[in-house]
Coordinates of C-alpha atoms in Angstrom, one line a residue:
X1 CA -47.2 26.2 20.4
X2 CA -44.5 28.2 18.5
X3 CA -41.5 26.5 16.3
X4 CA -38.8 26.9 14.9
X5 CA -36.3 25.0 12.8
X6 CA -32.8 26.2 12.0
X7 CA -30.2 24.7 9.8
X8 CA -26.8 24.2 11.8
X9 CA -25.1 21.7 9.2
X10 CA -26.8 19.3 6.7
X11 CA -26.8 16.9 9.5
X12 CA -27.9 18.8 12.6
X13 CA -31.0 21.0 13.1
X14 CA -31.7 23.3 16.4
X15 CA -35.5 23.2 17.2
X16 CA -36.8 25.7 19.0
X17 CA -39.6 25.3 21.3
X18 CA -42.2 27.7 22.7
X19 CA -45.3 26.6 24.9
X20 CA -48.1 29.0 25.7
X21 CA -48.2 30.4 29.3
X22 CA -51.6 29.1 29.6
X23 CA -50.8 25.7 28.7
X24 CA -47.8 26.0 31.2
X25 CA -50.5 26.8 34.1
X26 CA -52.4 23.9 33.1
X27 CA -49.6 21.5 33.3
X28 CA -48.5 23.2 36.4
X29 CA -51.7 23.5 38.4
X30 CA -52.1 19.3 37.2
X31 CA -48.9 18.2 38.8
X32 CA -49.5 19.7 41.9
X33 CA -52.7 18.2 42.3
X34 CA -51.1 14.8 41.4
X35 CA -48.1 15.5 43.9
X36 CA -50.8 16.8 46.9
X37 CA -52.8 13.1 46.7
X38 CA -49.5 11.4 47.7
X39 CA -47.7 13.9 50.0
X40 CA -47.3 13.4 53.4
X41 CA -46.7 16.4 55.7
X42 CA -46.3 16.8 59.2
X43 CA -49.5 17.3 60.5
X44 CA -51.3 16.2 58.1
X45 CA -52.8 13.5 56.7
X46 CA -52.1 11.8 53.6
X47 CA -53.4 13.4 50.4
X48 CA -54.7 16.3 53.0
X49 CA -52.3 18.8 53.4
X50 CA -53.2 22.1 51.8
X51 CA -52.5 23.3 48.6
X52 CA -50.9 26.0 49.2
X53 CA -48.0 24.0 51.2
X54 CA -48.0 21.5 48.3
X55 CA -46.6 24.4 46.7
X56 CA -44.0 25.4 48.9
X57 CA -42.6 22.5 49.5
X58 CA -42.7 20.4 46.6
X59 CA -41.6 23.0 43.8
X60 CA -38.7 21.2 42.7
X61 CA -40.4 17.7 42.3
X62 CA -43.4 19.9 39.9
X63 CA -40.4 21.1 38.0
X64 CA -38.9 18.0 37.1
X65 CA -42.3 16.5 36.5
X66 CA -43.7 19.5 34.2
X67 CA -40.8 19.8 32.4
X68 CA -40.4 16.0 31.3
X69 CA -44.4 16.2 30.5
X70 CA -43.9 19.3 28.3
X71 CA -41.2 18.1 26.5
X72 CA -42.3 14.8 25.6
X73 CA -45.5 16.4 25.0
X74 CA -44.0 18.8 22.7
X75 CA -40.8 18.6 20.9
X76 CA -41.7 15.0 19.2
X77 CA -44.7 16.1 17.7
X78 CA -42.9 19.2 16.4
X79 CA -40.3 16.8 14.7
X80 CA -42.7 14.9 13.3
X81 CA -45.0 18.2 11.7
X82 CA -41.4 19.7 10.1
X83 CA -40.7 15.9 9.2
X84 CA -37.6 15.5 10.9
X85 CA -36.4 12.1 11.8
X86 CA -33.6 12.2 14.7
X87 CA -30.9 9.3 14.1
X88 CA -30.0 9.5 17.8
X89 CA -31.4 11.2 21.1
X90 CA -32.3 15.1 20.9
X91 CA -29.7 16.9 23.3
X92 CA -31.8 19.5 24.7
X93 CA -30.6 22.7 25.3
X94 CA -31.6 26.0 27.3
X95 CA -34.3 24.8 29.1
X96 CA -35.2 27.2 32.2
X97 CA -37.5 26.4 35.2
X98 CA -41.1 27.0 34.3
X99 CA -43.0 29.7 35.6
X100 CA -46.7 30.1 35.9
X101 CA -48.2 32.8 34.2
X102 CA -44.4 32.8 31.4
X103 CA -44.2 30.5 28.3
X104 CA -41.7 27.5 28.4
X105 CA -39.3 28.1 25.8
X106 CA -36.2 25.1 25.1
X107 CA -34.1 24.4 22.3
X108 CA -33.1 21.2 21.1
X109 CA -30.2 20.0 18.7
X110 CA -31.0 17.1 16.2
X111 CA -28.8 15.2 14.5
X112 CA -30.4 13.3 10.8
X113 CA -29.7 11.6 8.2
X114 CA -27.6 12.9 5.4
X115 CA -29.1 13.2 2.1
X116 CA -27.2 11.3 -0.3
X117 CA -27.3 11.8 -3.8
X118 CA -24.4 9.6 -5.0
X119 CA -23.6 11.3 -8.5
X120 CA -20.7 9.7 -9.1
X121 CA -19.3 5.5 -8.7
X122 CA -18.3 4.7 -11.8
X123 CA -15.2 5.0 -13.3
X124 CA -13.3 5.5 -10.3
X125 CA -9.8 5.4 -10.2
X126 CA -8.5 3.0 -7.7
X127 CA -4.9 1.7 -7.2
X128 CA -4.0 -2.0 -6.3
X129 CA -0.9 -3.7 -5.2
X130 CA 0.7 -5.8 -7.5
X131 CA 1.3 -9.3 -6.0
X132 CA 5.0 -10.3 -6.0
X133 CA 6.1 -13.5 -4.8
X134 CA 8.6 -13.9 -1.9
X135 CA 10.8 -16.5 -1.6
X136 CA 12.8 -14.5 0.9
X137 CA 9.7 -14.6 3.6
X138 CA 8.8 -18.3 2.9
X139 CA 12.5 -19.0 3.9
X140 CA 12.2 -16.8 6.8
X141 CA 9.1 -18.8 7.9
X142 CA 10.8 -22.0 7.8
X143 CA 13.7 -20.5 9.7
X144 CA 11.0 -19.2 12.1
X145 CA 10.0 -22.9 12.3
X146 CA 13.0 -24.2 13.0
X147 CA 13.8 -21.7 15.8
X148 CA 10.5 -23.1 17.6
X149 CA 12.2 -26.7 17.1
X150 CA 15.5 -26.0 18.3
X151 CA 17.1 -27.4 21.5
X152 CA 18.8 -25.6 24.2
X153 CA 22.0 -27.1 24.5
X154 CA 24.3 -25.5 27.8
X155 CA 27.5 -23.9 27.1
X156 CA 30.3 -24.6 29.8
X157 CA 33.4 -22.6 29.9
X158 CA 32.5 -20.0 27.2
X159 CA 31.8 -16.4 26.9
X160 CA 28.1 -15.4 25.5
X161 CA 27.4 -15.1 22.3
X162 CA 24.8 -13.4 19.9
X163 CA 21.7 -15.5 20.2
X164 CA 22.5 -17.9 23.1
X165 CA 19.9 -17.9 25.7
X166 CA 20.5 -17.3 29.5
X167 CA 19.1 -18.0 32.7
X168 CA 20.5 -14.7 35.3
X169 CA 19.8 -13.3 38.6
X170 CA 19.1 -9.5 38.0
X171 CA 18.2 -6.3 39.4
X172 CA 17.2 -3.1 37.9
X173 CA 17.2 0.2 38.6
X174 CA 16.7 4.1 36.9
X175 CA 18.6 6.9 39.1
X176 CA 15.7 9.1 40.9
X177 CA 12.9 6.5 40.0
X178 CA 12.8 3.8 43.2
X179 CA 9.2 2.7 42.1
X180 CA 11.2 1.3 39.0
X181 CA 13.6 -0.8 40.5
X182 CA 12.9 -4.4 40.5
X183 CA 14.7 -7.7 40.5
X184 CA 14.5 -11.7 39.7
X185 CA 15.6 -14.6 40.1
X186 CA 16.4 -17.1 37.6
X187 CA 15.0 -14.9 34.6
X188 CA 16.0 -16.5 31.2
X189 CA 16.7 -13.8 28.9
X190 CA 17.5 -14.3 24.5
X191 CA 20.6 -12.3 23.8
X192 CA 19.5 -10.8 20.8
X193 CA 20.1 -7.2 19.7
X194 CA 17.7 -4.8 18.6
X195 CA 15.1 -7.3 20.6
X196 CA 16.2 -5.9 24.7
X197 CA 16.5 -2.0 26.3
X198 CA 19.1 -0.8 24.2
X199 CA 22.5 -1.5 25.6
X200 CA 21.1 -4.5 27.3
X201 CA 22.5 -7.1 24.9
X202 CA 25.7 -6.0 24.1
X203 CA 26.3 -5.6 27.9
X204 CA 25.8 -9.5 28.1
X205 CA 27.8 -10.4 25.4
X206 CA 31.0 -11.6 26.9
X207 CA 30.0 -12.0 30.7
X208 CA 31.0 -15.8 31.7
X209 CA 29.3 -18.5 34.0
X210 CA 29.3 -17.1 37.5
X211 CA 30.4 -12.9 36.7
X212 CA 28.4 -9.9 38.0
X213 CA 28.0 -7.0 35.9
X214 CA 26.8 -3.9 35.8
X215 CA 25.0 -2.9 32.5
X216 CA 24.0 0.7 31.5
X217 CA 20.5 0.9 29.5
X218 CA 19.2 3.3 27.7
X219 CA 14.9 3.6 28.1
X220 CA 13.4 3.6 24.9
X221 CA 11.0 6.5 23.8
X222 CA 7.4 5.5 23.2
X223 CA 7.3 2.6 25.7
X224 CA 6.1 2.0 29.2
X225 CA 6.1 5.2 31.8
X226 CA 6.9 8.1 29.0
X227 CA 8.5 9.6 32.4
X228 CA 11.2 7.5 32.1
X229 CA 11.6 8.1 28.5
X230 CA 15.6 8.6 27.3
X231 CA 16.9 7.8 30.6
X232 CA 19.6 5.7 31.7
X233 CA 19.1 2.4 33.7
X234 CA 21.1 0.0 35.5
X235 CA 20.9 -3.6 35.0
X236 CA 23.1 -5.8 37.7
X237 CA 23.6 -9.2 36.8
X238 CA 24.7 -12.3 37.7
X239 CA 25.3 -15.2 34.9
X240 CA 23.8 -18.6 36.1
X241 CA 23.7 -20.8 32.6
X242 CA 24.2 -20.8 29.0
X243 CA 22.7 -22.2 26.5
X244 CA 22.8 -22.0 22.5
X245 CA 20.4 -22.9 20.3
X246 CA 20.8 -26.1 17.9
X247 CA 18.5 -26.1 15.4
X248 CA 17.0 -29.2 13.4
X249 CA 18.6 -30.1 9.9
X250 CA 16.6 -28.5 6.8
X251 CA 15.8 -31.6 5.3
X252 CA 12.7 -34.2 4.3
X253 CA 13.0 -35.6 8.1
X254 CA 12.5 -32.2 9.5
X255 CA 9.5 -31.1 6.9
X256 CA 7.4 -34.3 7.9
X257 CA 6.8 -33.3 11.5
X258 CA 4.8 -30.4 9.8
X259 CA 2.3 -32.6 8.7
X260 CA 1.5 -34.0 5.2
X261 CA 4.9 -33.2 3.6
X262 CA 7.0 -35.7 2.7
X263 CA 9.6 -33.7 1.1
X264 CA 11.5 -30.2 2.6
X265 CA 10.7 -29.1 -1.7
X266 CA 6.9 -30.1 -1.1
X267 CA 6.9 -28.1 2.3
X268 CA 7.9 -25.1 0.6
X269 CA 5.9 -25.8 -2.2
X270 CA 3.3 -25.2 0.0
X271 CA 4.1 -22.8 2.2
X272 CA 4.6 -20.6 -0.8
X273 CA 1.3 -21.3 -1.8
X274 CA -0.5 -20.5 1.7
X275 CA 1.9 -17.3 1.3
X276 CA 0.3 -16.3 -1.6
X277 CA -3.7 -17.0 -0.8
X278 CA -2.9 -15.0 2.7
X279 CA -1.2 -11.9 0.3
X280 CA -3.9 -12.2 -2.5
X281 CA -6.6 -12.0 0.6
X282 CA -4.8 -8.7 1.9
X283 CA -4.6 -7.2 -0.9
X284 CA -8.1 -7.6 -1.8
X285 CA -8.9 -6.3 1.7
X286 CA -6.7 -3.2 0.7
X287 CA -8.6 -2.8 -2.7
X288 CA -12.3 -2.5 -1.1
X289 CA -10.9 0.2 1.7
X290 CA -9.2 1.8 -1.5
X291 CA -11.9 1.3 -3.4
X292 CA -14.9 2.7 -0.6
X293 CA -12.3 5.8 0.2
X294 CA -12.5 6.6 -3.8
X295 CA -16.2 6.7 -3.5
X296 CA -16.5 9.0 -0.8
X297 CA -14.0 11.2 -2.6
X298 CA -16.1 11.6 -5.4
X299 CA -19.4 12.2 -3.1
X300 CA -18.2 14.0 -0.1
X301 CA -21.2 14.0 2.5
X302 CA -21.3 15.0 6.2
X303 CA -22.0 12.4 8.8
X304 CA -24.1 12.8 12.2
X305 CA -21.4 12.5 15.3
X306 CA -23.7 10.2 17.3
X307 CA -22.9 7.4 14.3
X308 CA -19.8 7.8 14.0
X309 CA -19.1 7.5 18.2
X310 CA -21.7 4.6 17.8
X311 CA -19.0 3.0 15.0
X312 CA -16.1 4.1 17.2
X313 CA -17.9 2.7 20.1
X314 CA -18.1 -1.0 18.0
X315 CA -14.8 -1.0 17.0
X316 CA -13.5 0.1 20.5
X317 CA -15.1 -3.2 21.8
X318 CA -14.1 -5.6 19.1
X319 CA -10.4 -4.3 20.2
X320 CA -10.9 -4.8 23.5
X321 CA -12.1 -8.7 22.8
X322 CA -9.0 -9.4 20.4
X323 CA -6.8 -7.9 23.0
X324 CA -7.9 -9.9 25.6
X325 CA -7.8 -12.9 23.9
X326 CA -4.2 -12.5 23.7
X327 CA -4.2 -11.7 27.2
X328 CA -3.1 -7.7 26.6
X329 CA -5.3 -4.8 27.4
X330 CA -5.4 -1.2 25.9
X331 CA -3.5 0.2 29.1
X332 CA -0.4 -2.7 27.8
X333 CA -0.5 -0.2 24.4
X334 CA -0.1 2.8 26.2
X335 CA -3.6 3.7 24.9
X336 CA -7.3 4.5 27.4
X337 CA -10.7 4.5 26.2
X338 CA -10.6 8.7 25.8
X339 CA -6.8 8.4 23.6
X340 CA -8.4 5.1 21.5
X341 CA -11.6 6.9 20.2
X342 CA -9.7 9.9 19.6
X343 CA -7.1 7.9 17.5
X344 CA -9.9 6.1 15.1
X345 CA -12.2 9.0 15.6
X346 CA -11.5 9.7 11.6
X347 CA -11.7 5.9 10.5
X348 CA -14.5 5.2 12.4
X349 CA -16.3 9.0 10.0
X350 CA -14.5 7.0 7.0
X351 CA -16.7 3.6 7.8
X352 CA -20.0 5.3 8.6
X353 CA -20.1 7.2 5.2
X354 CA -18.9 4.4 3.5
X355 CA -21.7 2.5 4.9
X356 CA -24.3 4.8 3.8
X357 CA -22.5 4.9 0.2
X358 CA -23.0 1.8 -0.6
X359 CA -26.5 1.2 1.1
X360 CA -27.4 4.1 -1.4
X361 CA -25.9 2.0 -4.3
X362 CA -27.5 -1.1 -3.5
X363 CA -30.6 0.6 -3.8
X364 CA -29.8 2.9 -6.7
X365 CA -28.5 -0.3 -8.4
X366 CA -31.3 -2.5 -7.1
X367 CA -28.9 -4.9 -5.7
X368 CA -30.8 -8.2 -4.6
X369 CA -29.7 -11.3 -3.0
X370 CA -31.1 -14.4 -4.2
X371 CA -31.7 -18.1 -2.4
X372 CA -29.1 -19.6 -4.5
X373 CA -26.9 -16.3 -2.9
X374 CA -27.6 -17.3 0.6
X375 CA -27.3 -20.9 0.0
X376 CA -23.5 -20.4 -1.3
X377 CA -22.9 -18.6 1.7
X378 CA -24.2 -21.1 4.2
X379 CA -21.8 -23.7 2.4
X380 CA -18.8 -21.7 2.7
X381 CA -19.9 -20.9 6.3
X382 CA -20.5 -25.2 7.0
X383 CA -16.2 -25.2 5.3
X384 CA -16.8 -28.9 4.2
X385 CA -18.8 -30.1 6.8
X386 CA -21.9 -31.6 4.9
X387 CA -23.2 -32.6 8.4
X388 CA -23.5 -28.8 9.5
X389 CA -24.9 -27.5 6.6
X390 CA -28.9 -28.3 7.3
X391 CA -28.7 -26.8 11.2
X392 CA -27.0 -23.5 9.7
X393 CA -30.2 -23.8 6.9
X394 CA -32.2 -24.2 9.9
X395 CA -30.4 -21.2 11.9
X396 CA -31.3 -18.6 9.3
X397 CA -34.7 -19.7 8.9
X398 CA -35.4 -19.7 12.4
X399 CA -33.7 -16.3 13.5
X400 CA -35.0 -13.5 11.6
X401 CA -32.4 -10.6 12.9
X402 CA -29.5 -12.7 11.6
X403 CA -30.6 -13.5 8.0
X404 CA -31.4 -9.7 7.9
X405 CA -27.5 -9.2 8.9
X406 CA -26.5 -12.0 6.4
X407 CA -28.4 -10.6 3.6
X408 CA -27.6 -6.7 4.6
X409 CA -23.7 -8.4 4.4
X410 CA -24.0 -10.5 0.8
X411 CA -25.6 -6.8 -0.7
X412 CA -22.9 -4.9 0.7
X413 CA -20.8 -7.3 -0.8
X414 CA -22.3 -7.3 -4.1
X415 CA -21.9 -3.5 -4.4
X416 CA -18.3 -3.4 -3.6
X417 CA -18.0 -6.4 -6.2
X418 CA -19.8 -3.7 -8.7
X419 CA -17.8 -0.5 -7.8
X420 CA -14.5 -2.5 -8.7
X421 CA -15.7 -3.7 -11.9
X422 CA -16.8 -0.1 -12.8
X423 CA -13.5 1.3 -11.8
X424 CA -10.3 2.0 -13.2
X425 CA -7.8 0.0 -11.4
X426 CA -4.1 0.2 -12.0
X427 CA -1.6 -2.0 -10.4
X428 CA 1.4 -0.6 -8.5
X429 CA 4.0 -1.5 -6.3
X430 CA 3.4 -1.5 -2.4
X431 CA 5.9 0.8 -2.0
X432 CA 4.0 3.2 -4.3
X433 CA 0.7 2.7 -1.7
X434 CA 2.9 3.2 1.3
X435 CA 4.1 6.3 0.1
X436 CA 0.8 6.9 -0.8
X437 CA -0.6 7.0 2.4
X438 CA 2.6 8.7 4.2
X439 CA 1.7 11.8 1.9

């Protein structure tokens, strides 16, 4: 048996296959004499039939059969004698039909592991977002909060204003498009602008209790059937109720249905400090991403596809769950399977070789977990419940794959937690990030 190995990338390798015509014959002349103790032809019995007819009539099934045999019988131990460890399924390519009497020649592309020589982690420069306060959005939460509280009060004998909520008969309709008209009964619709089709909201403004209306819309690019995109629509509608919004007083009263408050100051007190642990938290996030990306800048390495569609593959699912939690699907975000991979295609390469970065540092580094490590963890996985804490003791102990996961996290952790305090990290403003990433 002939090989050979060529170098396509530092990731992929083409291995190229030749069996012996003799060896071919052998495998050949074997799987007909399998295939002519089970065949059944007219005529004959069972297992009786001639050789020769074998032949003629059950070439295809000898080729599928010799073919699998040879190259399980051959290209595995030819990985294994030029050392070559596949990190996903050999794609075989150019296999012909074998022939007695011609070798069997097939090539196959494999994908491996990089090799990663991670030169450089220390010292890297890293931006973070300086953490500003915002007393703006903790009084746009408690406006937020109040909205949910407010009654609906009805309006009689006045025109509609910004923000009042209605309850209308409508129908709808875009000029050449009949699969888009629609209509309902007794819809309740918030007149707020910059909220509804464009056009929408200042066509209601002003209508009165019991008025029919005509109201030109504008579709909106981006959104729903991209056929329709920029064109105009026609909203009729009939006014059936008004009502405005009153909303609860700011004051002590209002902050104690929120729970343990007893003053509107202690509310925001607090609110300002959730505000600021959920901030600090995102920012942090942001730093490690920042912080991973700066890593693979300063050790660039090539990644096998099959990881990175097995990462896009992950991600693709954990999206799918959130979404359908919420009760939305990808179809709802204008996005398929094909458009979503293709989107994260390049985060999902960003994730795999940071991944294999900082598997590489924990073992350069000789980053260990300890007991007292895993212990911590179980405690802030229990949150203050003293009574869980044994049976999640008990958990790891007992199930080996997800200690494995828990310790392979708490290293990957403590790497990260090493980069940063080996880099260079200089504190801007989130505008400075955003721009940033727009260039």
């Amino acid at each position: 048996m002939q090989v050979q190995v060529e170098e396509i990338s530092s990731v992929k390798r083409k291995v190229s296959v030749e069996v012996p015509a003799e060896r071919v014959n052998a495998e050949i002349e074997k799987a007909f004499a399998g295939i002519q103790k089970k065949a059944t032809l007219s005529g004959f019995r069972k297992g009786k039939a001639p050789l020769q007819m074998i032949k003629k009539f059950y070439r295809n099934a000898m080729q599928d059969e010799v073919m699998r045999r040879l190259y399980e019988q051959t290209l595995f131990p030819a990985l294994d004698e030029h050392k070559i460890e596949p990190v996903d399924a050999p794609l075989i390519q150019d296999m012909p039909l074998v022939e007695e009497g011609t070798p069997f020649k097939y090539a196959a592309l494999v994908e491996i592991m990089p090799q990663i020589l991670l030169n450089e982690y220390s010292g890297l420069e890293v931006k973070k977002e300086r953490y500003v306060a915002n007393r703006a959005a903790v009084e746009a939460e408690i406006e937020r909060m109040r909205e949910n509280m407010a009654q609906l009060v009805p309006v009689e004998d006045a025109a509609v204003e910004e923000g009042q909520v209605l309850t209308v008969d409508y129908s709808f309709s875009v000029a050449g498009q009949p699969a888009e008209d629609s209509s309902g009964q007794g819809a309740q619709v918030e007149v707020t602008t910059g909220r509804l089709l464009p056009g929408l909201a200042e066509g209601l403004i002003g209508m009165r209790i019991g008025e029919t209306k005509p109201i030109e819309v504008t579709m909106p690019e981006g959104e729903g059937n991209p056929e329709l995109a920029g064109k105009q629509g026609t909203f009729t509608v009939t006014l059936k109720e008004i009502k405005k919004k009153e909303l609860p007083e700011l004051n002590d009263e209002f902050a104690q249905q929120f729970g343990d408050f007893e003053t509107i100051d202690e509310m925001r007190t607090k609110l300002a400090e959730m505000r600021e642990q959920q901030e600090l938290e995102r920012i942090n996030t942001d730093l490690k991403v920042r912080v991973i990306d700066a890593l693979i800048a300063k050790n660039p390495l090539e990644v096998p596809d099959s990881m990175v569609r097995r990462q896009v593959e992950f991600m693709l699912e954990n999206m799918k769950q959130r979404l359908q939690s919420q009760r939305m699907s990808l179809e709802m975000m204008g996005l398929n399977e094909e458009a979503f991979k293709a989107r994260y295609w390049n985060e999902a390469t960003q994730k795999v070789k940071g991944g294999l970065l900082v598997m590489a540092l924990v073992e350069k580094e000789n980053i260990t977990v300890t007991d007292e490590d895993l212990e911590a963890r179980y405690t802030k996985i229990a949150a203050g419940n003293e009574e869980m804490l044994p049976r999640i003791r008990e958990f790891y102990a007992a199930q080996a794959n997800a200690r494995n996961s828990l310790v392979a996290e708490l290293k990957e952790e403590k790497a990260i937690a090493f980069l940063l305090e080996q880099s260079q990290l200089t504190e801007v403003d989130a505008a400075e990030l955003t721009q940033g990433s727009e260039a």
